[in-house]
Tab-separated table of C-alpha atoms in Angstrom:
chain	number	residue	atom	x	y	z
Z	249	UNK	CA	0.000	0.000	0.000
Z	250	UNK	CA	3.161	2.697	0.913
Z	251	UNK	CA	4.886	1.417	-2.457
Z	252	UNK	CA	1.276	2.279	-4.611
Z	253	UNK	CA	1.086	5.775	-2.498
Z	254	UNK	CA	4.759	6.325	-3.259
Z	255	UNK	CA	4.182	5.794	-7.071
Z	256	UNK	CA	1.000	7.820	-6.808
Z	257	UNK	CA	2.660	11.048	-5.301
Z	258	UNK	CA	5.880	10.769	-7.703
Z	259	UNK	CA	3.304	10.619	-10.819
Z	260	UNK	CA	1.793	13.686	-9.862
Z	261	UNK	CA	5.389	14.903	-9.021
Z	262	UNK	CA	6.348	14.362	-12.989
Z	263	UNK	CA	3.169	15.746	-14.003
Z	264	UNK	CA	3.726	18.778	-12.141
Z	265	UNK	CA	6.439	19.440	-13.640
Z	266	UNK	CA	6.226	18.778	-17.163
Z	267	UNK	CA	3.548	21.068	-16.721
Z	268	UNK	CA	6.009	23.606	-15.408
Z	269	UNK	CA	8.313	23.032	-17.912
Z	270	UNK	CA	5.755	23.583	-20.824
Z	271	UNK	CA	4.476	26.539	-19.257
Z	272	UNK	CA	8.183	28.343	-18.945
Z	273	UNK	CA	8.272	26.972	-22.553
Z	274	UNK	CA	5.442	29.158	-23.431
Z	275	UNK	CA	6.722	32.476	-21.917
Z	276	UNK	CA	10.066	32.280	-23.388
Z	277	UNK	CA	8.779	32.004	-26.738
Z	278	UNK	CA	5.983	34.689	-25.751
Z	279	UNK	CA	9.086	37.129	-24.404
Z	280	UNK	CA	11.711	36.248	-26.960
Z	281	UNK	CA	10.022	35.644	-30.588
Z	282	UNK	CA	7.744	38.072	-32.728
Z	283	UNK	CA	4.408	37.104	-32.804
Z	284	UNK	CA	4.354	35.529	-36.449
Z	285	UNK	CA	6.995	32.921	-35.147
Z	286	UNK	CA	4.652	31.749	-32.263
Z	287	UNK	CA	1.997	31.952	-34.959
Z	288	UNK	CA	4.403	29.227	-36.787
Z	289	UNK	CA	5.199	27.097	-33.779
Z	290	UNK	CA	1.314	26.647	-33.379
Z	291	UNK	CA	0.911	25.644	-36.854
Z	292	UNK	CA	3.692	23.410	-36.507
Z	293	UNK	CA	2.029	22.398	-33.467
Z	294	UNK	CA	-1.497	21.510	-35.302
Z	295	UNK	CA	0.244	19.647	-38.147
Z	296	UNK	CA	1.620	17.117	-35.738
Z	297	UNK	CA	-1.523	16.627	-33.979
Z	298	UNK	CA	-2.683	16.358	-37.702
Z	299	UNK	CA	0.083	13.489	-38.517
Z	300	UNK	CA	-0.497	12.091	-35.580
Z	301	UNK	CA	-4.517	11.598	-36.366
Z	302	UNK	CA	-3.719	10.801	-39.474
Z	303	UNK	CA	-1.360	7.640	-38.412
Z	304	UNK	CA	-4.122	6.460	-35.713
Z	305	UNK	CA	-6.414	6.266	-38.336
Z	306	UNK	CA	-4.558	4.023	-40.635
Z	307	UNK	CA	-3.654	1.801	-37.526
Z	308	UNK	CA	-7.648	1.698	-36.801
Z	309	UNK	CA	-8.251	1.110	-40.480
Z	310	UNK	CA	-5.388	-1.352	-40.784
Z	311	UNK	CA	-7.004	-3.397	-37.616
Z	312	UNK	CA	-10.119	-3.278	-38.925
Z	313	UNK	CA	-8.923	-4.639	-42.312
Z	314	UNK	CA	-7.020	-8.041	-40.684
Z	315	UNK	CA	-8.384	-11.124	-41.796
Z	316	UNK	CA	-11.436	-12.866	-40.408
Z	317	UNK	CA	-10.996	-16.509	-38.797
Z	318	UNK	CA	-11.340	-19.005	-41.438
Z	319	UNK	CA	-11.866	-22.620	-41.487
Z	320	UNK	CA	-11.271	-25.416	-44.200
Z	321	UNK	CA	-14.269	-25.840	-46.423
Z	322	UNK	CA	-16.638	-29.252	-46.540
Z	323	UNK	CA	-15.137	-31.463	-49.330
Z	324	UNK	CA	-18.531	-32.830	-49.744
Z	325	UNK	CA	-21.767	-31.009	-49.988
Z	326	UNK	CA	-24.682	-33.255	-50.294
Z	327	UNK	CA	-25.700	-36.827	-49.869
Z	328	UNK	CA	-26.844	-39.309	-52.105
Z	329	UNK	CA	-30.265	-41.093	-51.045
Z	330	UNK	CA	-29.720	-43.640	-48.596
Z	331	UNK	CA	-32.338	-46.333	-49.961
Z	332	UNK	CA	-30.230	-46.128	-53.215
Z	333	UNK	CA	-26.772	-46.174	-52.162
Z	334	UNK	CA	-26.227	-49.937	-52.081
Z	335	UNK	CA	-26.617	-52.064	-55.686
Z	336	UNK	CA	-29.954	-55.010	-55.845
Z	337	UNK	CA	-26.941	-57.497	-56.050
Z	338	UNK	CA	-25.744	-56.630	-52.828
Z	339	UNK	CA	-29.123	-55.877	-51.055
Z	340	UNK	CA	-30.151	-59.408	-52.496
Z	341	UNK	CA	-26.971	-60.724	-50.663
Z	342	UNK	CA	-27.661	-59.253	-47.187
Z	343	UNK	CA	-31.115	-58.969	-47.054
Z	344	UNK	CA	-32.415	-61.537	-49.469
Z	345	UNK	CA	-36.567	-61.292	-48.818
Z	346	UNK	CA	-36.364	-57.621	-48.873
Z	347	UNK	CA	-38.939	-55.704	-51.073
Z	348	UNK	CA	-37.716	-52.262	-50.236
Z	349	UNK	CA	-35.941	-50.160	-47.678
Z	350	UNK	CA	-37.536	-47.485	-45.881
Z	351	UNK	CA	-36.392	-44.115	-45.335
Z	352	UNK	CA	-35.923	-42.601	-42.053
Z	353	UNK	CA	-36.815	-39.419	-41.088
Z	354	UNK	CA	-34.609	-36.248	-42.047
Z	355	UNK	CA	-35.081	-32.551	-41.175
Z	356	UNK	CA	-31.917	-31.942	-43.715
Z	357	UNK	CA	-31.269	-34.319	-46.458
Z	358	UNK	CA	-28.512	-32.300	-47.559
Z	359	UNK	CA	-26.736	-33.002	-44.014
Z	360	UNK	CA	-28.257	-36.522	-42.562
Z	361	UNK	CA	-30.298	-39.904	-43.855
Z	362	UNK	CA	-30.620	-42.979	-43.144
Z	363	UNK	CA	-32.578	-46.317	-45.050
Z	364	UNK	CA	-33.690	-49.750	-43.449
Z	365	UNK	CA	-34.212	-53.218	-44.821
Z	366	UNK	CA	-35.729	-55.918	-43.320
Z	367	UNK	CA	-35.468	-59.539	-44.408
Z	368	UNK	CA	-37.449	-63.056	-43.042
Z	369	UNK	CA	-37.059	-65.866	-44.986
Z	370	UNK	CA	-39.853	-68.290	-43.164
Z	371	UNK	CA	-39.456	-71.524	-43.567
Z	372	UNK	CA	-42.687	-72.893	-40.800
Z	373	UNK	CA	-41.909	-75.328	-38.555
Z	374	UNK	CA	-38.174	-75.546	-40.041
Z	375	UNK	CA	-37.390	-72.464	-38.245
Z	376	UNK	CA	-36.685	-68.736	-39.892
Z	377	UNK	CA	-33.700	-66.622	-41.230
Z	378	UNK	CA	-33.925	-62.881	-39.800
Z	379	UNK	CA	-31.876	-60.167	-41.587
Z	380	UNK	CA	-31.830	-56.657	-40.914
Z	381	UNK	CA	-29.529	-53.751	-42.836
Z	382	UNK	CA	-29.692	-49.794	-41.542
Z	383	UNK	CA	-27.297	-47.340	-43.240
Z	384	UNK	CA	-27.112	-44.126	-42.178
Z	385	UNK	CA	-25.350	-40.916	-43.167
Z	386	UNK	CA	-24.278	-37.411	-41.732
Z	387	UNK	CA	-22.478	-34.867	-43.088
Z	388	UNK	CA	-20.766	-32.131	-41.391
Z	389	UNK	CA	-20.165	-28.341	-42.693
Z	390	UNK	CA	-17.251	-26.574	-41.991
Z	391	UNK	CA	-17.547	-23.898	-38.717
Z	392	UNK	CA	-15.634	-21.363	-37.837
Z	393	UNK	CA	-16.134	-21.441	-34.108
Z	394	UNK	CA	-16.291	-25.272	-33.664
Z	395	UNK	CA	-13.669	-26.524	-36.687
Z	396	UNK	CA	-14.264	-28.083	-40.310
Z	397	UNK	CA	-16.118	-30.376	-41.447
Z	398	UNK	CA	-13.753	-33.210	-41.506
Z	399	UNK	CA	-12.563	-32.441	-38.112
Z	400	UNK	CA	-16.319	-32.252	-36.871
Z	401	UNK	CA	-16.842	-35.763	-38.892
Z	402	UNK	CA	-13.725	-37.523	-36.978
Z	403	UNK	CA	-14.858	-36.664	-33.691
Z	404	UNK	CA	-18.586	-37.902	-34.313
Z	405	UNK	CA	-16.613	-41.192	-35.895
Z	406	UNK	CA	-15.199	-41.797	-32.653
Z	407	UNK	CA	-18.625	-41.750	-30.967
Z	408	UNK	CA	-20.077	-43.579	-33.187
Z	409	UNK	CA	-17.671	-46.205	-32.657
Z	410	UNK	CA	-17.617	-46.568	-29.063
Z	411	UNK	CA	-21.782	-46.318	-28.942
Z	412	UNK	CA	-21.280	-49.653	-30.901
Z	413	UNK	CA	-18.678	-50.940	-28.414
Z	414	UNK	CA	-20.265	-50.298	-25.214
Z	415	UNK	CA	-23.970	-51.569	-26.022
Z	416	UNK	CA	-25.676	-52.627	-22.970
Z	417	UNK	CA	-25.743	-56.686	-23.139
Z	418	UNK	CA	-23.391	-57.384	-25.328
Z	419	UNK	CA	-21.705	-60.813	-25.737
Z	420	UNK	CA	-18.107	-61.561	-27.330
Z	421	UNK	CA	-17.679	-57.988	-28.244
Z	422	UNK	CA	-14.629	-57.543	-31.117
Z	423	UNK	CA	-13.375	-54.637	-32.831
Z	424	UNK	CA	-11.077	-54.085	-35.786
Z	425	UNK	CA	-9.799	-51.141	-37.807
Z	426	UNK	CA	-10.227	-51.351	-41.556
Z	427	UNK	CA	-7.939	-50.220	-44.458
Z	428	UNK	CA	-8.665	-48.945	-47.681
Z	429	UNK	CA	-12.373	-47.769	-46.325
Z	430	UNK	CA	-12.473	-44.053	-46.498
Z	431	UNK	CA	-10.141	-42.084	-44.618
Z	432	UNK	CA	-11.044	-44.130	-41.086
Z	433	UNK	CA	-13.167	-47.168	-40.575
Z	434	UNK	CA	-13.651	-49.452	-38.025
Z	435	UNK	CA	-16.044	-52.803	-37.251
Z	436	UNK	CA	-17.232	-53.963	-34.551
Z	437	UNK	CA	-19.272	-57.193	-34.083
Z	438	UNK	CA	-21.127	-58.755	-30.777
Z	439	UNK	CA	-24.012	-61.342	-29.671
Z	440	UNK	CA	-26.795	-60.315	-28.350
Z	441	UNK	CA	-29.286	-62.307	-27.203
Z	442	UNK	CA	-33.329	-61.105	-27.342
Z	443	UNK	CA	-36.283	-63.217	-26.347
Z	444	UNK	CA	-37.176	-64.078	-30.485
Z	445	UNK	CA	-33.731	-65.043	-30.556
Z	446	UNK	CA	-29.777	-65.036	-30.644
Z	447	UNK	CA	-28.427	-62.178	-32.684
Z	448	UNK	CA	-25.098	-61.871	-34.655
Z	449	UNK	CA	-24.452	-58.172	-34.812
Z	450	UNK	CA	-22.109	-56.119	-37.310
Z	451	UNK	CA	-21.651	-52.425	-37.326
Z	452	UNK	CA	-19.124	-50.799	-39.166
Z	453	UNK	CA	-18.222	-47.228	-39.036
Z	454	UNK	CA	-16.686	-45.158	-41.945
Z	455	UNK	CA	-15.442	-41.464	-42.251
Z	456	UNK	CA	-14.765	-40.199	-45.752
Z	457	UNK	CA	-13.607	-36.287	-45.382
Z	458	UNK	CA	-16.330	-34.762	-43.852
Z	459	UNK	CA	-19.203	-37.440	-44.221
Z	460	UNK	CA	-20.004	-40.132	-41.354
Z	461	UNK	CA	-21.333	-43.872	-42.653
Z	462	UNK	CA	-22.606	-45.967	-40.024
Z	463	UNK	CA	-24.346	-49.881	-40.873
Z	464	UNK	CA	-25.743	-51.995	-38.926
Z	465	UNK	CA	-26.153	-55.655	-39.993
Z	466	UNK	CA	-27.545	-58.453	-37.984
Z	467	UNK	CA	-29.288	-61.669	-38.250
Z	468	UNK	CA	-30.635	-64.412	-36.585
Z	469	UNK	CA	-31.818	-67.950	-36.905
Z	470	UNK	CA	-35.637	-67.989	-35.450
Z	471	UNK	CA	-37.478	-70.783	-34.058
Z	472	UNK	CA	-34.692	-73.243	-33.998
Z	473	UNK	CA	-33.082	-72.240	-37.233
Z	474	UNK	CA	-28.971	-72.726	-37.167
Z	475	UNK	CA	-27.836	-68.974	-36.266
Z	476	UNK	CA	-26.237	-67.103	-39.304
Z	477	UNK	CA	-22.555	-66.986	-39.389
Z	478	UNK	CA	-20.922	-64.100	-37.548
Z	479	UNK	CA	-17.932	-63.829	-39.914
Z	480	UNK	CA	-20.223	-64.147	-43.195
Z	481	UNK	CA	-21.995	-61.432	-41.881
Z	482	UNK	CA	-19.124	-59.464	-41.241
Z	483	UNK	CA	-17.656	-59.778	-44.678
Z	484	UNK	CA	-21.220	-58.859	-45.658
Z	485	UNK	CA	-21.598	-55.624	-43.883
Z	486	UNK	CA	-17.761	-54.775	-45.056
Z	487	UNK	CA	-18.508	-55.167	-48.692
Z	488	UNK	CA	-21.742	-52.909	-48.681
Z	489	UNK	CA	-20.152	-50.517	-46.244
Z	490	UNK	CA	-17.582	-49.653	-49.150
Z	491	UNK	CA	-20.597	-49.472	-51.818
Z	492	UNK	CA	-21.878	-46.629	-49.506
Z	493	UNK	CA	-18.812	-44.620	-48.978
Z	494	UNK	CA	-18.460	-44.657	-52.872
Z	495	UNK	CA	-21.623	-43.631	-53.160
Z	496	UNK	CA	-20.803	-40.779	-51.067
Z	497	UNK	CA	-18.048	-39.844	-53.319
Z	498	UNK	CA	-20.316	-40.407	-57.173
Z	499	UNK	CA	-22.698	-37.990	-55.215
Z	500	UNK	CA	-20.285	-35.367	-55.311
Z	501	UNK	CA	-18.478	-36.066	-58.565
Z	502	UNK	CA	-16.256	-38.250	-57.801
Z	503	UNK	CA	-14.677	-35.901	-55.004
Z	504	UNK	CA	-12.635	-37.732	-52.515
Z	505	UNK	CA	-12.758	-41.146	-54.180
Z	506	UNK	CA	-13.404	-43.022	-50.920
Z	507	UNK	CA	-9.654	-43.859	-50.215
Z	508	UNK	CA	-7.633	-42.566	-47.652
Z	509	UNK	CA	-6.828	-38.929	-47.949
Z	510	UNK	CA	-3.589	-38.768	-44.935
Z	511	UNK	CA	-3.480	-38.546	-41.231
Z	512	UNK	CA	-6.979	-37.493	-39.945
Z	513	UNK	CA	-7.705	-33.999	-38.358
Z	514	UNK	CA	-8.749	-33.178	-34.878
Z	515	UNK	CA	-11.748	-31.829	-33.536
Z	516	UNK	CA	-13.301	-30.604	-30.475
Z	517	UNK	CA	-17.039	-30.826	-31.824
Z	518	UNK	CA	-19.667	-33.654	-31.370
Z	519	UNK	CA	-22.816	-33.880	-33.512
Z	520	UNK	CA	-25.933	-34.844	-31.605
Z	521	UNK	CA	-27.584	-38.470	-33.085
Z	522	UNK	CA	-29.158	-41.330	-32.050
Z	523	UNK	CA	-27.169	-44.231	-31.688
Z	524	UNK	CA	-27.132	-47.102	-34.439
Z	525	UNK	CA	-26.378	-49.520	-32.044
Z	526	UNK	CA	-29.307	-48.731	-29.957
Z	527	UNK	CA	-31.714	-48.722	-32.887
Z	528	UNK	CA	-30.151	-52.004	-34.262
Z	529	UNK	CA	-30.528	-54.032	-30.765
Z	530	UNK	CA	-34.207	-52.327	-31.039
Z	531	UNK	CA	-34.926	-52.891	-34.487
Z	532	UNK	CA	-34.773	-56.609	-35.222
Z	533	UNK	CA	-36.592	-57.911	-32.193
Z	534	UNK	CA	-39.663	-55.853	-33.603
Z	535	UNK	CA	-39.399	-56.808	-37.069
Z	536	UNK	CA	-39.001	-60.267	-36.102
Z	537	UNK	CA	-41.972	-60.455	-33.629
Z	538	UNK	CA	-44.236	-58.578	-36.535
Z	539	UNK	CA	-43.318	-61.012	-39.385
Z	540	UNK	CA	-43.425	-64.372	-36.954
């Protein structure tokens, strides 16, 4: 406190006598010069408060011209329809007794979608095949206060991934990261068992740049029937994954081909959605017990 009054009193000290000084200044010139000199010292005076407006303005101006914050664009911008994105053959191959997907609801089908398929092949009292396929897609846009989109689209990856890992009731849970899927991809595959039945489930997760693919793939054998195999299935739900991360890519021209495009980004940003896994271990159970 004696140090800040100290400083205080030796501030008004200076002032004091700067003023002083500028004042004794003043009355020399008044006393020694002819009027039309002290006429000249103002001027010269005014023209350096002049210069010296003149260079605060171009600072303010210069400030005011710096660069906004910018952020990476989107590679992609739009989506192709999710009932569409995987070929008959391979919809025939996974989900034989389909007769058509059906599309979930969007409020954006520019920036999320998502298509289901549900197969039974009933044999009576020989027991039944159960198959059901959900793809579903999100795209992120590029933010200047939460990141781009691919950096938005990795962290939402993660998620996705460990929604699929940690579903409630899960049985021999395995995970595996897959090359040569889009820029990130991983699958994960677990039992699950439900009162119509023993599921085999297979989700696999896919980033290409700034676009999230997420399928689900399951099956059971109903009423007795042999269950399905779990690594069929996986090599199933691998194959069609790729056919939708293309399809991503033929959307947008050709744009980011669906192979990997280097190291992926960080982000800091999470997308809100509902979980696949949740809907799958939902999903089947219903359209089982409907079509039994």
């Amino acid at each position: 406190m004696q140090r800040a009054a100290n400083r205080d009193q030796d501030d008004r000290r200076e002032q004091r006598e700067q003023w002083a000084r500028g004042l004794r200044r003043v009355l020399v010139c008044a006393a020694a010069v002819p009027v039309m000199l002290i006429a000249a010292g103002c001027s010269s005076d005014s023209g350096s408060a002049e210069k010296a407006g003149d260079d605060s303005a171009k600072t303010s101006a210069s400030e005011s011209a710096s660069p906004s914050p910018t952020v990476q664009a989107a590679v992609f911008k739009s989506l192709p329809q999710p009932c569409k994105v995987l070929a008959k053959k391979t919809l025939e191959d996974l989900v034989p007794e389909a007769k058509s997907g059906k599309t979930g609801t969007s409020d954006s089908a520019s920036t999320r979608g998502s298509c289901s398929w549900s197969s039974l092949d009933n044999n009576g009292v020989k027991g039944s095949q159960f198959r059901w396929l959900n793809v579903s897609l999100l795209r992120f846009e590029s933010d200047v206060t939460r990141g781009s989109g691919a950096q938005l689209a990795q962290e939402y990856f993660r998620t996705q991934v460990q929604d699929a890992k940690s579903v409630s009731g899960a049985k021999n849970s395995k995970s595996e990261e897959l090359a040569g899927l889009g820029d990130e991809a991983t699958a994960v595959r677990y039992d699950l068992k439900k009162k119509e039945g023993s599921f085999k489930q297979e989700t696999v997760v896919a980033r290409v740049e700034n676009v999230v693919v997420t399928l689900d793939y399951n099956g059971a054998g109903l009423a007795g029937e042999k269950a399905p195999s779990a690594d069929t299935l996986n090599k199933l739900a691998q194959k069609a994954a790729k056919e939708v991360v293309a399809s991503v890519a033929k959307e947008n021209d050709g744009g980011g081909s669906g192979t990997p495009s280097g190291a992926p980004s960080k982000s800091a940003s999470k997308s809100p959605s509902s979980s696949p896994s949740k809907s799958a271990s939902a999903s089947p159970s219903k359209s089982a017990a409907k079509k039994s």
